Short mmCIF file of C-alpha atoms in Angstrom, two decimals:
data_model
loop_
_atom_site.label_atom_id
_atom_site.label_comp_id
_atom_site.label_asym_id
_atom_site.label_seq_id
_atom_site.Cartn_x
_atom_site.Cartn_y
_atom_site.Cartn_z
CA MET A 37 -12.50 -11.41 -1.97
CA ASN A 38 -13.74 -7.82 -2.01
CA ILE A 39 -15.37 -7.49 -5.42
CA LEU A 40 -15.40 -3.67 -5.38
CA HIS A 41 -11.72 -3.54 -4.46
CA GLU A 42 -10.81 -6.11 -7.13
CA THR A 43 -12.80 -4.20 -9.76
CA LYS A 44 -11.06 -0.92 -8.93
CA ASP A 45 -7.68 -2.65 -9.02
CA ILE A 46 -8.41 -4.21 -12.42
CA LEU A 47 -9.55 -0.88 -13.85
CA ARG A 48 -6.47 0.92 -12.50
CA ARG A 49 -4.13 -1.74 -13.85
CA SER A 50 -5.84 -1.84 -17.25
CA GLY A 51 -5.76 1.93 -17.47
CA ARG A 52 -2.02 2.03 -16.73
CA ILE A 53 -1.26 -0.67 -19.31
CA SER A 54 -3.40 1.05 -21.96
CA LEU A 55 -1.84 4.44 -21.24
CA GLU A 56 1.65 2.98 -21.65
CA LEU A 57 0.59 1.50 -24.99
CA TYR A 58 -1.05 4.75 -26.15
CA LYS A 59 2.15 6.69 -25.49
CA ILE A 60 3.91 4.37 -27.92
CA MET A 61 1.19 3.80 -30.49
CA ILE A 62 -0.34 7.23 -31.11
CA PRO A 63 2.81 9.07 -32.32
CA ILE A 64 3.87 6.12 -34.50
CA ILE A 65 0.38 5.70 -36.01
CA ILE A 66 0.47 9.36 -37.05
CA VAL A 67 3.99 9.12 -38.52
CA VAL A 68 3.10 5.97 -40.49
CA LYS A 69 -0.03 7.68 -41.86
CA VAL A 70 2.08 10.63 -43.03
CA LEU A 71 4.52 8.26 -44.75
CA GLN A 72 1.61 6.47 -46.39
CA GLU A 73 0.01 9.70 -47.61
CA LEU A 74 3.35 10.88 -49.06
CA GLY A 75 3.79 7.57 -50.90
CA LEU A 76 7.12 6.85 -49.20
CA ILE A 77 6.28 3.22 -48.44
CA VAL A 78 6.67 2.49 -52.17
CA TRP A 79 10.33 3.46 -51.89
CA LEU A 80 10.81 0.96 -49.09
CA ALA A 81 9.42 -1.77 -51.34
CA ARG A 82 12.01 -1.34 -54.10
CA PRO A 83 14.95 -2.95 -52.27
CA LEU A 84 12.65 -5.87 -51.37
CA ALA A 85 12.14 -7.00 -54.99
CA PRO A 86 15.30 -9.21 -55.03
CA VAL A 87 14.25 -10.66 -51.67
CA MET A 88 10.87 -11.62 -53.12
CA HIS A 89 12.60 -13.45 -55.98
CA LEU A 90 14.70 -15.31 -53.39
CA VAL A 91 11.55 -16.81 -51.85
CA GLY A 92 9.91 -17.53 -55.21
CA LEU A 93 7.63 -14.49 -55.44
CA PRO A 94 7.25 -11.73 -58.03
CA GLY A 95 9.21 -8.58 -57.16
CA GLU A 96 6.00 -6.54 -56.98
CA MET A 97 5.00 -8.49 -53.88
CA GLY A 98 7.70 -6.51 -52.09
CA LEU A 99 5.20 -3.66 -51.84
CA VAL A 100 2.80 -5.97 -49.98
CA TRP A 101 5.43 -6.94 -47.42
CA ALA A 102 6.72 -3.37 -47.13
CA THR A 103 3.20 -2.20 -46.30
CA ALA A 104 2.93 -4.91 -43.63
CA LEU A 105 6.34 -4.06 -42.17
CA VAL A 106 5.55 -0.37 -41.76
CA ASN A 107 1.78 -0.39 -41.35
CA ASN A 108 -0.27 -3.50 -40.51
CA ILE A 109 -1.70 -6.74 -41.86
CA TYR A 110 -4.95 -5.16 -43.07
CA GLY A 111 -3.07 -2.57 -45.12
CA SER A 112 -0.94 -5.28 -46.73
CA MET A 113 -4.08 -7.28 -47.60
CA ILE A 114 -5.52 -4.31 -49.48
CA VAL A 115 -2.29 -3.90 -51.46
CA PHE A 116 -2.14 -7.65 -52.15
CA VAL A 117 -5.69 -7.74 -53.53
CA SER A 118 -4.91 -4.80 -55.83
CA LEU A 119 -1.84 -6.61 -57.24
CA ALA A 120 -2.96 -10.25 -57.18
CA GLY A 121 -4.89 -9.97 -60.44
CA GLN A 122 -1.68 -9.15 -62.30
CA HIS A 123 0.00 -12.44 -61.31
CA ASP A 124 -0.96 -16.11 -61.33
CA LEU A 125 0.06 -17.01 -57.80
CA SER A 126 -0.07 -20.53 -56.42
CA VAL A 127 -1.32 -21.43 -52.95
CA ALA A 128 2.30 -22.12 -51.98
CA GLN A 129 3.40 -18.63 -53.05
CA VAL A 130 0.59 -16.90 -51.17
CA THR A 131 1.36 -19.04 -48.12
CA VAL A 132 5.02 -17.99 -48.22
CA LEU A 133 4.06 -14.33 -48.52
CA GLY A 134 1.48 -14.72 -45.74
CA VAL A 135 4.01 -16.32 -43.39
CA MET A 136 6.46 -13.48 -43.96
CA ILE A 137 3.72 -10.95 -43.22
CA LEU A 138 2.65 -12.75 -40.04
CA VAL A 139 6.18 -12.97 -38.66
CA ALA A 140 7.18 -9.39 -39.51
CA HIS A 141 4.48 -6.70 -39.57
CA GLY A 142 3.65 -3.48 -37.75
CA LEU A 143 7.28 -3.14 -36.67
CA PRO A 144 7.28 0.58 -35.75
CA VAL A 145 4.61 0.01 -33.09
CA GLU A 146 5.38 -3.53 -31.98
CA LEU A 147 9.15 -3.04 -31.65
CA GLN A 148 8.60 0.01 -29.47
CA ILE A 149 6.29 -1.99 -27.20
CA VAL A 150 9.01 -4.63 -26.90
CA ARG A 151 11.75 -2.04 -26.31
CA LYS A 152 9.81 -0.51 -23.43
CA SER A 153 10.06 -3.86 -21.64
CA GLY A 154 13.83 -4.15 -21.99
CA PRO A 155 14.77 -6.15 -25.13
CA ARG A 156 16.99 -4.12 -27.43
CA ILE A 157 15.22 -3.03 -30.59
CA GLY A 158 18.04 -3.87 -33.01
CA PHE A 159 18.16 -7.56 -32.23
CA GLN A 160 14.36 -7.85 -32.10
CA ALA A 161 14.08 -6.26 -35.56
CA LEU A 162 16.74 -8.65 -36.87
CA LEU A 163 14.98 -11.61 -35.26
CA ARG A 164 11.63 -10.84 -36.86
CA ILE A 165 12.80 -9.78 -40.33
CA GLY A 166 15.44 -12.52 -40.44
CA GLY A 167 12.93 -15.04 -39.12
CA ALA A 168 10.38 -14.05 -41.77
CA LEU A 169 12.93 -14.42 -44.58
CA THR A 170 14.29 -17.71 -43.26
CA LEU A 171 10.90 -19.32 -42.78
CA GLY A 172 9.66 -17.96 -46.13
CA TRP A 173 12.70 -19.39 -47.92
CA LEU A 174 12.40 -22.77 -46.17
CA LEU A 175 8.71 -23.09 -47.03
CA SER A 176 9.26 -22.08 -50.65
CA ARG A 177 11.91 -24.80 -51.01
CA ILE A 178 9.81 -27.44 -49.21
CA TYR A 179 6.68 -26.73 -51.25
CA ALA A 180 8.67 -26.74 -54.51
CA TRP A 181 10.52 -29.95 -53.58
CA GLY A 182 7.33 -31.82 -52.76
CA GLY A 183 5.22 -30.27 -55.51
CA TRP A 184 2.73 -29.26 -52.83
CA LEU A 185 0.16 -26.44 -52.96
CA GLN A 186 0.94 -25.64 -56.59
CA ASP A 187 -2.72 -25.02 -57.52
CA ALA A 188 -3.80 -21.47 -58.27
CA SER A 189 -4.71 -19.53 -55.13
CA VAL A 190 -8.23 -18.23 -54.62
CA ILE A 191 -9.03 -15.03 -52.73
CA ILE A 192 -12.01 -15.88 -50.53
CA TRP A 193 -12.63 -12.41 -49.18
CA GLN A 194 -11.52 -9.00 -50.37
CA PRO A 195 -10.98 -6.33 -47.72
CA ARG A 196 -12.80 -3.05 -48.14
CA PRO A 197 -10.50 -0.23 -49.27
CA GLU A 198 -9.64 2.29 -46.57
CA SER A 199 -11.53 5.58 -46.65
CA GLU A 200 -9.61 8.51 -48.11
CA SER A 201 -11.12 10.84 -45.53
CA LEU A 202 -8.71 11.80 -42.75
CA LEU A 203 -11.70 12.27 -40.43
CA ALA A 204 -12.90 8.73 -41.06
CA TRP A 205 -9.35 7.44 -40.56
CA GLY A 206 -9.02 9.36 -37.30
CA LEU A 207 -12.34 8.07 -35.96
CA GLY A 208 -11.31 4.54 -36.87
CA GLN A 209 -8.05 4.90 -34.95
CA VAL A 210 -9.90 6.24 -31.90
CA GLN A 211 -12.19 3.21 -32.00
CA ASN A 212 -9.16 0.89 -32.25
CA LEU A 213 -7.48 2.55 -29.27
CA ALA A 214 -10.67 2.38 -27.22
CA MET A 215 -11.00 -1.30 -28.06
CA ILE A 216 -7.50 -1.91 -26.70
CA LEU A 217 -8.61 -0.58 -23.30
CA VAL A 218 -11.75 -2.75 -23.38
CA ILE A 219 -9.88 -5.93 -24.33
CA ILE A 220 -7.08 -5.38 -21.80
CA THR A 221 -9.69 -4.79 -19.07
CA LEU A 222 -11.50 -8.00 -20.00
CA LEU A 223 -8.23 -9.95 -20.15
CA SER A 224 -7.17 -8.62 -16.75
CA ALA A 225 -10.52 -9.58 -15.24
CA VAL A 226 -10.45 -13.07 -16.77
CA MET A 227 -6.88 -13.67 -15.62
CA ARG A 228 -7.74 -12.49 -12.11
CA VAL A 229 -10.67 -14.94 -11.97
CA PHE A 230 -8.56 -17.79 -13.39
CA THR A 231 -5.86 -17.09 -10.79
CA ALA A 232 -8.44 -17.05 -7.97
CA ILE A 233 -9.87 -20.45 -8.94
CA GLY A 234 -6.43 -21.98 -9.54
CA LEU A 235 -6.76 -22.40 -13.32
CA THR A 236 -3.77 -20.15 -14.07
CA GLY A 237 -1.50 -22.18 -11.83
CA LEU A 238 -2.74 -25.42 -13.39
CA CYS A 239 -2.04 -24.16 -16.94
CA VAL A 240 1.44 -23.00 -15.97
CA ARG A 241 2.21 -26.36 -14.34
CA LEU A 242 1.01 -28.27 -17.40
CA LEU A 243 3.07 -26.08 -19.72
CA ALA A 244 6.07 -25.85 -17.40
CA PRO A 245 8.22 -28.39 -19.35
CA VAL A 246 7.71 -26.51 -22.64
CA LEU A 247 8.19 -23.10 -21.03
CA ARG A 248 11.35 -24.32 -19.30
CA VAL A 249 12.85 -25.40 -22.63
CA LEU A 250 11.98 -21.97 -24.04
CA GLY A 251 13.56 -20.17 -21.10
CA ILE A 252 10.27 -18.70 -19.88
CA GLY A 253 9.51 -18.85 -16.15
CA SER A 254 6.07 -19.27 -14.61
CA GLU A 255 5.75 -15.51 -13.94
CA ALA A 256 5.73 -14.77 -17.68
CA GLY A 257 4.18 -18.04 -18.88
CA THR A 258 0.54 -17.02 -18.73
CA LEU A 259 1.19 -13.63 -20.32
CA THR A 260 3.13 -15.32 -23.13
CA ILE A 261 0.13 -17.51 -23.91
CA VAL A 262 -2.10 -14.40 -23.91
CA GLY A 263 0.23 -12.73 -26.40
CA MET A 264 0.35 -15.75 -28.69
CA ILE A 265 -3.43 -15.95 -28.77
CA MET A 266 -4.52 -12.30 -28.53
CA GLY A 267 -1.59 -10.41 -30.05
CA LEU A 268 1.65 -8.71 -29.11
CA ALA A 269 0.00 -5.40 -28.18
CA TYR A 270 -2.00 -7.16 -25.44
CA GLY A 271 0.54 -9.72 -24.22
CA GLY A 272 3.42 -7.30 -24.73
CA GLY A 273 1.56 -4.52 -22.95
CA MET A 274 1.01 -6.74 -19.92
CA ILE A 275 4.64 -7.89 -19.97
CA MET A 276 5.72 -4.23 -20.14
CA HIS A 277 3.66 -3.48 -17.05
CA GLU A 278 5.14 -6.45 -15.19
CA ALA A 279 8.67 -5.46 -16.27
CA HIS A 280 8.27 -1.98 -14.76
CA SER A 281 6.84 -3.48 -11.58
CA GLY A 282 9.85 -5.77 -11.22
CA LYS A 283 7.78 -8.97 -11.11
CA VAL A 284 9.37 -10.75 -14.09
CA GLY A 285 13.06 -11.50 -14.60
CA SER A 286 15.04 -10.08 -17.52
CA LYS A 287 15.61 -13.36 -19.36
CA ASP A 288 11.96 -14.37 -18.94
CA ILE A 289 10.95 -11.06 -20.54
CA PHE A 290 13.45 -11.50 -23.36
CA SER A 291 12.39 -15.07 -24.16
CA SER A 292 8.68 -14.29 -23.86
CA LEU A 293 8.74 -11.24 -26.13
CA SER A 294 11.04 -12.93 -28.65
CA LEU A 295 8.55 -15.80 -28.87
CA MET A 296 5.61 -13.41 -29.16
CA GLY A 297 7.42 -11.50 -31.89
CA LEU A 298 7.62 -14.57 -34.12
CA SER A 299 4.17 -15.99 -33.27
CA HIS A 300 1.35 -13.85 -31.93
CA SER A 301 -2.38 -13.60 -32.59
CA VAL A 302 -2.03 -17.09 -34.04
CA PHE A 303 -5.72 -17.63 -34.78
CA GLU A 304 -7.01 -14.24 -35.98
CA ASP A 305 -3.98 -13.31 -38.09
CA THR A 306 -3.74 -16.81 -39.56
CA LEU A 307 -7.37 -16.60 -40.66
CA LEU A 308 -6.69 -13.26 -42.39
CA MET A 309 -4.01 -14.89 -44.53
CA VAL A 310 -6.20 -17.93 -45.23
CA VAL A 311 -8.94 -15.77 -46.75
CA ILE A 312 -6.52 -14.26 -49.28
CA GLY A 313 -5.44 -17.74 -50.43
CA GLY A 314 -2.79 -19.02 -48.00
CA HIS A 315 -2.67 -22.49 -46.45
CA VAL A 316 -2.75 -23.30 -42.75
CA SER A 317 0.17 -25.76 -43.05
CA GLY A 318 2.60 -22.87 -43.31
CA LEU A 319 0.62 -20.02 -41.78
CA LEU A 320 -0.01 -21.81 -38.47
CA TRP A 321 1.80 -25.10 -37.99
CA ALA A 322 5.12 -24.30 -39.67
CA ARG A 323 5.20 -20.89 -38.00
CA ILE A 324 4.62 -22.32 -34.51
CA ILE A 325 7.18 -25.13 -34.96
CA PHE A 326 9.72 -22.67 -36.38
CA THR A 327 9.13 -20.30 -33.45
CA LEU A 328 9.59 -23.00 -30.80
CA VAL A 329 12.80 -24.25 -32.41
CA VAL A 330 14.27 -20.76 -32.84
CA ILE A 331 13.47 -19.66 -29.27
CA ALA A 332 14.82 -22.91 -27.78
CA LEU A 333 18.09 -22.40 -29.69
CA LEU A 334 18.18 -18.70 -28.84
CA VAL A 335 17.85 -19.42 -25.11
CA ARG A 336 20.84 -21.75 -25.25
CA VAL A 337 22.94 -19.30 -27.25
CA VAL A 338 22.14 -16.51 -24.78
CA ALA A 339 23.14 -18.74 -21.86
CA TRP A 340 26.38 -19.70 -23.62
CA LEU A 341 27.27 -16.05 -24.36
CA GLY A 342 26.89 -15.07 -20.71
CA ASP A 343 25.18 -12.28 -18.80
CA ASP A 344 27.60 -9.53 -19.80
CA PHE A 345 26.92 -10.08 -23.49
CA PHE A 346 23.19 -10.48 -22.84
CA TYR A 347 22.86 -7.08 -21.14
CA ARG A 348 25.19 -5.39 -23.61
CA ARG A 349 23.57 -6.62 -26.84
CA PHE A 350 20.17 -8.14 -26.14
CA PHE A 351 18.60 -6.47 -23.13
CA LYS A 352 18.55 -3.17 -21.24
CA PRO A 353 16.77 -3.47 -17.87
CA VAL A 354 13.96 -0.97 -17.41
CA GLU A 355 13.29 1.23 -14.43
CA VAL A 356 11.26 -0.43 -11.69
CA TYR A 357 8.44 1.85 -10.54
CA SER A 358 7.35 -0.10 -7.51
CA LYS A 359 8.61 -2.68 -5.05
CA PRO A 360 8.60 -6.12 -6.71
CA GLU A 361 5.88 -8.48 -5.64
CA PRO A 362 5.21 -12.02 -6.83
CA CYS A 363 2.79 -12.06 -9.78
CA CYS A 364 1.28 -15.31 -8.67
CA PRO A 365 0.62 -16.63 -5.16
CA GLY A 366 3.65 -18.47 -3.89
CA ALA A 367 5.95 -17.25 -6.68
CA ALA A 368 9.34 -15.91 -5.70
CA SER A 369 10.26 -12.36 -6.66
CA PRO A 370 12.89 -12.37 -9.40
CA GLU A 371 16.13 -10.54 -8.97
CA VAL A 372 15.96 -7.09 -10.56
CA MET A 373 19.18 -6.32 -12.39
CA PRO A 374 20.55 -2.78 -12.19
CA GLU A 375 20.44 -0.80 -15.40
CA ARG A 376 23.61 -1.06 -17.43
CA LYS A 377 24.82 1.71 -19.69
#
């Protein structure tokens, strides 16, 4: 193995992935900031008040979820802390709210990342928002039925309010974008090493039965695991790169990104909700089980509906920039479907 050649290849690949993400993220980050400064997110929260009552939460918590939907988890935490003192929330209630935030947040950015890989944005938005509401409602009923987690919640850590200075905000965003490049470069290097020593192939073989049930082939299996652990921006960005290179089949991309949409960054994001009073039973375990069941059912429904319906409603193949090559040694190149109008 030529180390210099491998290093250059990793840097080029990481740069391309990061650039593709920046093209999506930067305009949307600016638009969301403008909406936030104009106070328009509050208007989005008003229709959510009846939804909050449906899952056993005060209507004011709609502002927390609205902030998560449009902005990000950190922004919703700040809003939650500012409102939590006005309500006596139980651990169960905070867990339900936390689960809804984890399943559906940062949609303007994350849905665009998904769309660039082929899945149609309408269904993905429905999957995440509908999934959040369904899981939130189920958990609220289960916790109420069993009388579980009814103690008052305790906020372990309060996030620092965001600076009002636009300069400070801008510098913070630049740091976040730079960190994306660093993390993607490290992930690419680690995955290249794991592939070289055979660890990637071993993991895929061990997980093959689960991935097969979820409709995810070996080409996308490793990247799906990256997305679940690291976050949709990283796993989704790598999937987007593979989609444009023609290395991953359409249904693998669809299943992988649908799974990542419902469960990604499972450790870091779960911890964020734990420190504001949520419980790991719902935030982690119920979310993962729910995701696996939903994706397994979705794969079977998609197969039953047929390819014509799949490409018309669920997926629009992206342009392939280069000749397809197997992503892993010995893997067969998937068939690249022509783009359908």
